[in-house]
Structures are given as structure tokens and as C-alpha cells.
XYZ file of C-alpha atoms in Angstrom:
408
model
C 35.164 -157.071 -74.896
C 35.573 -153.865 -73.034
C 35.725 -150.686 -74.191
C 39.820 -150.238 -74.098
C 40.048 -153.691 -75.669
C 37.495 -152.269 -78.568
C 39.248 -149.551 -79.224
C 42.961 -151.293 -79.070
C 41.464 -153.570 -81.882
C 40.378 -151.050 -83.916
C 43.727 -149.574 -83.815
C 45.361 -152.558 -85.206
C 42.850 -152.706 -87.775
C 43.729 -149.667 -88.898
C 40.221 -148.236 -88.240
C 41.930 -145.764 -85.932
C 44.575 -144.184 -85.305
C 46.619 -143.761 -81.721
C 46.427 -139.867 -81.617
C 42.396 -140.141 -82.294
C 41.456 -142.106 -79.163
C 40.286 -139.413 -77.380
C 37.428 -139.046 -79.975
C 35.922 -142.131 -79.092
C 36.156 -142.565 -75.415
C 37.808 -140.759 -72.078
C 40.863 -140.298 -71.271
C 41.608 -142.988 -68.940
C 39.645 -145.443 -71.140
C 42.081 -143.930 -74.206
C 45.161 -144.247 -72.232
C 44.200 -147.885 -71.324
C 43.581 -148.646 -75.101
C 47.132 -147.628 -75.819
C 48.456 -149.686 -73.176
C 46.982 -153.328 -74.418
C 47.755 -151.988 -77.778
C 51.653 -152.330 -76.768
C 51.274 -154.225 -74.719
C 50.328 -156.614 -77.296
C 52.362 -155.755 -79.771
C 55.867 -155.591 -78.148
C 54.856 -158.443 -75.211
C 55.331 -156.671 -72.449
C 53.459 -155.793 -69.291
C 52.586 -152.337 -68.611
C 50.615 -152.988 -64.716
C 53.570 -150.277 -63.279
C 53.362 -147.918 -66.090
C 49.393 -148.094 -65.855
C 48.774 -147.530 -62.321
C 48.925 -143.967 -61.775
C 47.190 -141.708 -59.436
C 45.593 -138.826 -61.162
C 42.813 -138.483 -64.207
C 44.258 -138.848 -67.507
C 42.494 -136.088 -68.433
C 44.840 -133.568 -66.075
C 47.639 -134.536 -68.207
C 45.947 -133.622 -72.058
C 47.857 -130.107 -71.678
C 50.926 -132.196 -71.410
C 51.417 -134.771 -73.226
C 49.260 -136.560 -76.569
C 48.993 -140.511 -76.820
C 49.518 -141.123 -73.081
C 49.819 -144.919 -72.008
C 50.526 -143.903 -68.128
C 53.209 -142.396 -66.020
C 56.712 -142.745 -65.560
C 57.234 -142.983 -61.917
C 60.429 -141.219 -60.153
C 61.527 -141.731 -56.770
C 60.789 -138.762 -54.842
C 62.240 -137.264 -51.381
C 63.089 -134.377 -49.869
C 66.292 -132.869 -48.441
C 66.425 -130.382 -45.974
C 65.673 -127.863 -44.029
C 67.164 -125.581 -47.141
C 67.869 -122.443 -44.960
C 67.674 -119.824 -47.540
C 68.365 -115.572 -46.606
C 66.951 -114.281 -49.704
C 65.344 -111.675 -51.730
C 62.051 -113.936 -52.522
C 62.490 -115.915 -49.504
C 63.383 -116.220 -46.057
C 63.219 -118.811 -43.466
C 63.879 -122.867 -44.166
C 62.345 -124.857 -46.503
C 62.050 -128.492 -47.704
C 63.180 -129.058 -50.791
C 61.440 -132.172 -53.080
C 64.040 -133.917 -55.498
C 62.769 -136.586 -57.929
C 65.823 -139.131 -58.869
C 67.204 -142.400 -59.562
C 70.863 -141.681 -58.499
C 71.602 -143.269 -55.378
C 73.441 -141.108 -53.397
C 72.575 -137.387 -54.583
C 70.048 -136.976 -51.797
C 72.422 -137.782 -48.741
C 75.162 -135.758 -49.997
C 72.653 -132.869 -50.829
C 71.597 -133.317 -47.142
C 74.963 -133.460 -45.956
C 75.867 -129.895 -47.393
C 72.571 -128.184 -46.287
C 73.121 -129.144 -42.600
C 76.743 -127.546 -43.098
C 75.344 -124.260 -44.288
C 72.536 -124.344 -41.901
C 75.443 -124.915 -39.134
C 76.572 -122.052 -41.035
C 73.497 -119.846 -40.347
C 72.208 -120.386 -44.058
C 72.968 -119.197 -47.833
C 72.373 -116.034 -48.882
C 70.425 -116.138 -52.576
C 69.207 -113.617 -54.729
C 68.102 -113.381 -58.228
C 70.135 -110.844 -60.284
C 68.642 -110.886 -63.445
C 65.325 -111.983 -64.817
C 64.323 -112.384 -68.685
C 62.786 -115.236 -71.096
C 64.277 -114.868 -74.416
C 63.378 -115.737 -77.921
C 65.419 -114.830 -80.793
C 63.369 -115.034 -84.422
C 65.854 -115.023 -87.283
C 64.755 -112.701 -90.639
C 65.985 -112.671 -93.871
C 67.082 -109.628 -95.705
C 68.661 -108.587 -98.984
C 72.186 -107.428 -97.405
C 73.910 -105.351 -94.838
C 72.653 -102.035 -95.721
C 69.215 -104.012 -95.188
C 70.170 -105.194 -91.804
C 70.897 -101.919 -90.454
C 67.604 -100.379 -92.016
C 65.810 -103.137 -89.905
C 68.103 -102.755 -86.519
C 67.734 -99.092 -87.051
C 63.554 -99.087 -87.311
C 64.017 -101.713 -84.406
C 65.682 -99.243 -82.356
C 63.270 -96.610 -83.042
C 60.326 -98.308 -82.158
C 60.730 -100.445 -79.352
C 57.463 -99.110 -77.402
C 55.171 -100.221 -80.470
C 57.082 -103.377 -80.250
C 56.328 -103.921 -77.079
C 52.629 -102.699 -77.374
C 52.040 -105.859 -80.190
C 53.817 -108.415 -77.961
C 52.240 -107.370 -74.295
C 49.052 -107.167 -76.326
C 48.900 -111.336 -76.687
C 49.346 -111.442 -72.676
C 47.931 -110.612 -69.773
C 51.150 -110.831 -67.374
C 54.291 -110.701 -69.587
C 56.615 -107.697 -70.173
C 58.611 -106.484 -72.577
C 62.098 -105.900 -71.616
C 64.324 -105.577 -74.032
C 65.269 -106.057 -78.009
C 69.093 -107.064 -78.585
C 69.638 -107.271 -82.598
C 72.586 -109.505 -84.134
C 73.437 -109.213 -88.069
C 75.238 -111.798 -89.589
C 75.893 -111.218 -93.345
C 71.792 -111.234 -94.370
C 70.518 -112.442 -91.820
C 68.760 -110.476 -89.164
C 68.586 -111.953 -85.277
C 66.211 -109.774 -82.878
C 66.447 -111.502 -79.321
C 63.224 -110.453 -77.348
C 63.808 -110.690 -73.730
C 60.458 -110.911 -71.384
C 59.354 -111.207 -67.449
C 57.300 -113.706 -67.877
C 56.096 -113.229 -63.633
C 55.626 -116.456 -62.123
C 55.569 -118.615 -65.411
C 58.458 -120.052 -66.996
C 57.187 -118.559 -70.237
C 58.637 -119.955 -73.011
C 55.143 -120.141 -74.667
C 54.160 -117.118 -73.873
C 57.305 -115.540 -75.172
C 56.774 -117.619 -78.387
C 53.219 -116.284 -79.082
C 54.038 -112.354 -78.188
C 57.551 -112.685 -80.229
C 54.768 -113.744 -83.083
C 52.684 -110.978 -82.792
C 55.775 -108.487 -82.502
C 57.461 -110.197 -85.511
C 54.439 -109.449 -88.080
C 55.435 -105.882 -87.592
C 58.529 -105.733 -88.234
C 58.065 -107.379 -91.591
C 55.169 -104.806 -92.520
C 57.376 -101.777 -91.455
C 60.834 -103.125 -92.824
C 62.026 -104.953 -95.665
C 62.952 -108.100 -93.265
C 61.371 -111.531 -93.984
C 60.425 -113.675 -91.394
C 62.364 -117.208 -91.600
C 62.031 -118.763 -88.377
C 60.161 -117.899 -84.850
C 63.403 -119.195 -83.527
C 66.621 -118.792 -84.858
C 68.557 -120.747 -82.023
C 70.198 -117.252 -80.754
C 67.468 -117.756 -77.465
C 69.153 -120.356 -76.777
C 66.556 -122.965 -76.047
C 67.532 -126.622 -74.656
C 70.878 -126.717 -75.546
C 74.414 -125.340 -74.554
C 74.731 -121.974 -75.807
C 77.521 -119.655 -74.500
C 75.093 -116.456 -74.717
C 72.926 -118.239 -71.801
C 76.405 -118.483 -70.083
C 76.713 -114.295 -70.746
C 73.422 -113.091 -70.927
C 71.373 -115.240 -68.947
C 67.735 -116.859 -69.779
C 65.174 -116.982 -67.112
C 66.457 -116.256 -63.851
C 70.197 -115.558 -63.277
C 70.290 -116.506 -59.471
C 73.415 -116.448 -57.554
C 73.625 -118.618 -53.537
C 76.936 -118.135 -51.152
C 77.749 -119.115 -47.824
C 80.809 -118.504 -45.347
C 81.630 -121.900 -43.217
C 83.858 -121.562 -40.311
C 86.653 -123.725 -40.583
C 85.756 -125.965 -37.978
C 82.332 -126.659 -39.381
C 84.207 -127.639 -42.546
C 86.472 -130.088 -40.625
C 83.961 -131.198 -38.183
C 81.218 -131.973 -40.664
C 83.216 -132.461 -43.567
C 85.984 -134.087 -42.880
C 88.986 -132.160 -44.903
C 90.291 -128.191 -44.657
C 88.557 -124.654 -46.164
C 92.188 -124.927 -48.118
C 91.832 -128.512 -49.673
C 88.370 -127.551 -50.625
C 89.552 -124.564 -52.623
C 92.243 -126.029 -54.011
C 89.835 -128.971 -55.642
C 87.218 -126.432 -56.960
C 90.082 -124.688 -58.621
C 91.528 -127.813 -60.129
C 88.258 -129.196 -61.044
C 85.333 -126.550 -61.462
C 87.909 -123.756 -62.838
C 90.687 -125.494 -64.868
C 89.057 -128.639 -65.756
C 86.540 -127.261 -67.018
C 88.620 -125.035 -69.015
C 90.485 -127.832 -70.623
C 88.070 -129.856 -71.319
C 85.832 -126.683 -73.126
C 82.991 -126.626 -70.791
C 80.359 -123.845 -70.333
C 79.480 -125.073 -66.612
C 82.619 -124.355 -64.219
C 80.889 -126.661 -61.572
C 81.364 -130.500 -60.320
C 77.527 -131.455 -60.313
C 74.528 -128.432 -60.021
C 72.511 -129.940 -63.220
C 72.114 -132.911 -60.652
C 69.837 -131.095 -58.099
C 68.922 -128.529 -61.031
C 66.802 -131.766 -62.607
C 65.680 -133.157 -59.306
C 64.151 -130.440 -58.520
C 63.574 -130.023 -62.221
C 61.331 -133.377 -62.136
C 59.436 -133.466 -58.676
C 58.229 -129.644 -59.189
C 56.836 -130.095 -62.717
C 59.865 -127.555 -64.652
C 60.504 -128.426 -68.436
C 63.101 -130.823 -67.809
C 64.960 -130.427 -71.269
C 66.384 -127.118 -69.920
C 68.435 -128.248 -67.305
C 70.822 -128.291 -70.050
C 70.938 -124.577 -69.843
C 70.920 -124.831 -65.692
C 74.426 -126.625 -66.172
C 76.045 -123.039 -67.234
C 76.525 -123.045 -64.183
C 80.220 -121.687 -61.601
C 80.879 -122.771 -58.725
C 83.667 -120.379 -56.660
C 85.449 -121.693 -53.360
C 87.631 -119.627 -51.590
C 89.686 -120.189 -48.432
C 89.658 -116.909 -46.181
C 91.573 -116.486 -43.232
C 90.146 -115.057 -39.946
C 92.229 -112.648 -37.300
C 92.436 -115.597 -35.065
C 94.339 -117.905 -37.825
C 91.116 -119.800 -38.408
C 90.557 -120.646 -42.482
C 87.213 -120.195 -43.285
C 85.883 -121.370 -46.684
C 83.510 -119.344 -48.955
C 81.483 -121.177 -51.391
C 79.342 -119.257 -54.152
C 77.019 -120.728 -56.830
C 76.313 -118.963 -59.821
C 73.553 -120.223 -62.320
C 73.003 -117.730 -65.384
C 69.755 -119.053 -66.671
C 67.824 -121.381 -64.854
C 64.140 -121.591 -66.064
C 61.853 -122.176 -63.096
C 57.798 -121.274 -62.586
C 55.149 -121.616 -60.493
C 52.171 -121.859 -62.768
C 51.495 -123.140 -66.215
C 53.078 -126.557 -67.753
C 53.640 -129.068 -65.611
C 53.426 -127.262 -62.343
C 49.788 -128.086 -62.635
C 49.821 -131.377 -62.567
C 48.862 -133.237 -59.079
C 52.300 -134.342 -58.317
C 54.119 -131.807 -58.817
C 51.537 -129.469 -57.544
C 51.819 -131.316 -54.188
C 55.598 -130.462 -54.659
C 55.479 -126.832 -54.954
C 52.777 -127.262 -52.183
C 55.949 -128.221 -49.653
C 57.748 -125.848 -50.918
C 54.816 -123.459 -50.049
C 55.027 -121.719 -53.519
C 52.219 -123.358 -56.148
C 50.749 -120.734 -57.989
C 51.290 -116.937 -58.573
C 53.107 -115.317 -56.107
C 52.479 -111.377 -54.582
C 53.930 -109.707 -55.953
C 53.928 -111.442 -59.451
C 57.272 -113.309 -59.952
C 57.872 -113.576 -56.229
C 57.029 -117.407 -56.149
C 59.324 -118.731 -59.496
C 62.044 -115.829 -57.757
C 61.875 -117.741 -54.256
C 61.718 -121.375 -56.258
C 64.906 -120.324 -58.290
C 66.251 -118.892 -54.639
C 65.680 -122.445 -53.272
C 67.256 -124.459 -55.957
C 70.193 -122.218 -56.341
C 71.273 -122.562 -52.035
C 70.604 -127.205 -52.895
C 72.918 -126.154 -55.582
C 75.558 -125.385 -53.581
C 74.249 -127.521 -50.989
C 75.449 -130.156 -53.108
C 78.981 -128.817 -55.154
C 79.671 -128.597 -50.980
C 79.288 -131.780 -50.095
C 80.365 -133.354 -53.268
C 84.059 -131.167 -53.462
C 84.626 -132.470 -49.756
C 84.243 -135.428 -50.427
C 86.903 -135.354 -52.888
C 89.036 -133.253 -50.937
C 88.618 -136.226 -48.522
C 89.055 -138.716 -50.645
C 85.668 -140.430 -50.027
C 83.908 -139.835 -52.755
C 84.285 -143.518 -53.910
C 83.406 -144.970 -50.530
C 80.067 -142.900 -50.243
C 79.041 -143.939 -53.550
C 79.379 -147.994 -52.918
C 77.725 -147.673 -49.569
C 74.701 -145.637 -51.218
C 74.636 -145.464 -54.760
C 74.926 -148.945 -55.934
């Protein structure tokens, strides 16, 4: 009996328990365990799920009772030509899918705007949030606490920069609602995403404010950050990076290489991304951007539950006419908080690694932030990349024909 099949037995017996493998062997060893273990008790085969390509042991930070890896087909689209604030120059971009389809029409739209002479990108604002909730005895409580808030921001800041080497305190933005007491802490986080380290500095910050007012701490998080889900303050405020791509396309790029008019393009991203949306209550005004948003989510190693808060997401096209009579059509992307970085989580792990490797950005950048600036650059211009190519091909009415001859 080998060692896996050991420890898989002693599972079952109840000796051990799954979590606790890691005690009693290495990690590949425990990951094997785990995989005769259910493989045994559901009767299934695991040989894909088993045969992955880096030590177990990489992976502890990011995950607990591992069986193996979940692999996602990964290519790359590209040249992205990007004119930005972070970055300049062209750049491949890896996307990690399962949807037929996305890839070529991604493609398609960055070889318009490269005809084009490339997107212009730039991030516009930058801040992690987290938003602890307190508990107080009333209103006249609530201002007390806003009010000592207000006043003391720098030894605020001094408690939560003390917990981190990199981050920065930005700002404090209080919300009272009847006795309860939100403070949302905003931080630059650099080249991180920084959602843990805007947890553990919001910590230190929040023991403070309960010894020098009469607030009580509930919750770390009291959902006004927003994290991982739709929140119409991400929409406003922004979380992360707030990055913004456009491009002009001559008209006869747009009916050379896409087949339909700067006017029929408008007039579908105004029918679709503006009004539709409206109707139907959205807070992303765009046809598709959380589609490249997780690609690129997945191959570079990004938390891939917030590509929920990518989607706030609006997508402008205008038709603008030249002296000559020509229509030229605009396109803009705007995505308020999209939560990129180049170190920590799992931007460390091989794959991904090897991802931000094409991308030329894995690591810290110099200055700090420049390298999670030029990533959220990059993924804003596929963005639009792809609400291009995807709005002409409704304005063209093949939309349905690309998707049988790739997607199925």
C-alpha cells in the first residue's frame, strides 16, 4: 500500500481528517490521498484533475484540501496596442476560457484599433476599500464618532500604514444609518490587489476608534466596500482601479474590417448598452466586458469572484463626422473598479506567473503600482477590443453566424 493509499484509508476510517493531511505527508502525496479518497467514494476518475504541472506545495497559500487543478484553455489575443499612462507599446494579452468564440472576436476588435493606431488608457482613480460597520447608541452617537473620525484621520492612518510595508492611507468616507456607523477606508495598495492587506490595516485602525469613541465594532466588513457583489457605490466611487480605454476608427476601417457603419454601431450601443440596460436595472451599461475582464481574470492569477464588480462597467459609441463627410466612430470603455495586481494571491502561482511574464509585468513595478496600473491599462483597451467587435457584429447582423461557426 503506498503512502497516498495509507493515508486515503485512514481517512475513511475516520482516523483522519481531509484538512489534516498535510501533517502526515507532503503535499503532493496529500493531494494524491484526497484524490483516491473521491475517487473512491463518488466512482469517478480523477487522471485529468491529477496531472498538473507545478508542486502542490506552491498552491498551500491558495487553496486547503487540494485534489489537483482545474485546467482552462488558455490563449492569447493580440498585439493589444495600448497609449497609456502605465504603458506604451503592444502587448499580448493571455485569456483563460471555455467560450468558444470570445478570443476571435477579441482579436477581431484589437486589429481594428491597432488599424486605428491603438487605444488610449489611463487609470483615473486608484483605491481598495473596506467599509467596517460599528454599533452605537443613536444619532447624536454617530456624529460624536464621524466627528472624532474627522479629526483624526493622520492617527488613523498612522495605526493602519503601521500593519504594512507598501499600503497607503487615502481616505475615510463615514455613512450613518440610524445606529449604525459605516467608515469606508480607501487604500493604494501599489502593485497588490490588496484586499488582505486592507482587511488587516482596517483592523488595526478600527481598535482605535472604539478606544477613543463610544462606537462598537460589529463587523470588519459591513458590505458598504462592496466586495464580490453588485454594489452601485463601486459603480460611483470606484474600488481598485477606475481605468477608462477609447479609440477613434475611421469610417472606412469600421466598414472595411467590420462590416456595418460608425452610425449603425452607435445606434446599437445606445439601444443595447444605454437603454437596455436601463430597463432591465443593470449597473454595467456594456454588451460583454466581464467576458475578457475574467479571462484575463483567470490566466493572470486575479481573484476571480470580483469580476462581478469589473461588470460596472459603460461602454460609449459615438458616430462623429469628419470635414470630408466621412463618419468616424468613437468607442470608450469605462470600468469603475476593476481589481487587478501584480504580486501576492494567485499571481504567484507558476501559471499565471508565466502569464504576467507575457505580459512583461510579474511582480512590483517602478514605480510601485506601475505594473497592476499598466495590467488594468491592458485589460481595459481587450475590453473594448471586444464590446467593438461584438456591437458590429450585431450591427451586422452576424452575431449568430460567428457563434455556430466558432462557438459550438
Amino acid at each position: 500500500m503506498t503512502d497516498a493509499e495509507d493515508l486515503a484509508e485512514r481517512v475513511r476510517d475516520g482516523d483522519l481528517r481531509i484538512h489534516e493531511l498535510e501533517e502526515h505527508a507532503d503535499y503532493d502525496t496529500a493531494a494524491h490521498a484526497r484524490r483516491l479518497l473521491v475517487e473512491r467514494e463518488t466512482g469517478t476518475e480523477l487522471e485529468a484533475i491529477g496531472d498538473y504541472a507545478f508542486p502542490a506545495e506552491r498552491a498551500d497559500p491558495n487553496i486547503e484540501n487540494m485534489i489537483g487543478a482545474a485546467q482552462v484553455p488558455m490563449g492569447v489575443v493580440g498585439p493589444v496596442p495600448v497609449n497609456g499612462g502605465a504603458t506604451d507599446g503592444e502587448h499580448y494579452l493571455p485569456l483563460a476560457t471555455t467560450e468558444g468564440a470570445l478570443l476571435a472576436s477579441v482579436n477581431r476588435g484589437l486589429g481594428v484599433i491597432s488599424t486605428a493606431g491603438g487605444a488610449d488608457a489611463r487609470v483615473t482613480k486608484n483605491g481598495m476599500t473596506r467599509a467596517p460597520v460599528f454599533r452605537v447608541a443613536g444619532v447624536a452617537e454617530a456624529a460624536e464618532t464621524v466627528e472624532w473620525v474627522e479629526d483624526n484621520f493622520e492617527a488613523l492612518r498612522e495605526a493602519a500604514e503601521a500593519t504594512t510595508s507598501h499600503g497607503e492611507l487615502l481616505d475615510i468616507e463615514p455613512y450613518v444609518v440610524g445606529d449604525s456607523v459605516y467608515l469606508r477606508f480607501a487604500y493604494d495598495t501599489k502593485d497588490a490587489m490588496g484586499m488582505n492587506m486592507a482587511t488587516i490595516a482596517t483592523g488595526e485602525a478600527c481598535e482605535l476608534v472604539e478606544r477613543e469613541t463610544p462606537a462598537s465594532l460589529v463587523a470588519l466588513s459591513g458590505n458598504l466596500c462592496s466586495d464580490k457583489k453588485p454594489a452601485a457605490i463601486n459603480a460611483v466611487e470606484g474600488r481598485g482601479r477606475s481605468v477608462t480605454a477609447d479609440v477613434v476608427v475611421p469610417g472606412e476601417f469600421v466598414e472595411d474590417r467590420l462590416h456595418t457603419t460608425a452610425d449603425a454601431i452607435a445606434e446599437a450601443n445606445t439601444r443595447k448598452n444605454l437603454i437596455g440596460s436601463a430597463k432591465a436595472g443593470s449597473l454595467g451599461f456594456n454588451a460583454h466586458a466581464a467576458n475578457v475582464v475574467g479571462a484575463a481574470f483567470l490566466a493572470t492569477g486575479q481573484d476571480e469572484a470580483q469580476v462581478v464588480e469589473a461588470a460596472n462597467t459603460i461602454t460609449t459609441m459615438d458616430a462623429r463626422e469628419r470635414d470630408d463627410g466621412t463618419t468616424d466612430l468613437y468607442a470608450s470603455v469605462s470600468l469603475a473598479s476593476l481589481e487587478v495586481g501584480t504580486v501576492g494571491g494567485g499571481t504567484k502561482l507558476p501559471t499565471q506567473a508565466e502569464a504576467l511574464e507575457i505580459l512583461g509585468l510579474r511582480g512590483g513595478g517602478d514605480p510601485p503600482g506601475s505594473n497592476a496600473d499598466a495590467l488594468a491599462e491592458i485589460i481595459a483597451v481587450g475590453a473594448l477590443a471586444g464590446e467593438l467587435s461584438l456591437l458590429a457584429a450585431l450591427a451586422s447582423r452576424h452575431l449568430a453566424s460567428a457563434h455556430e461557426d466558432l462557438g459550438r
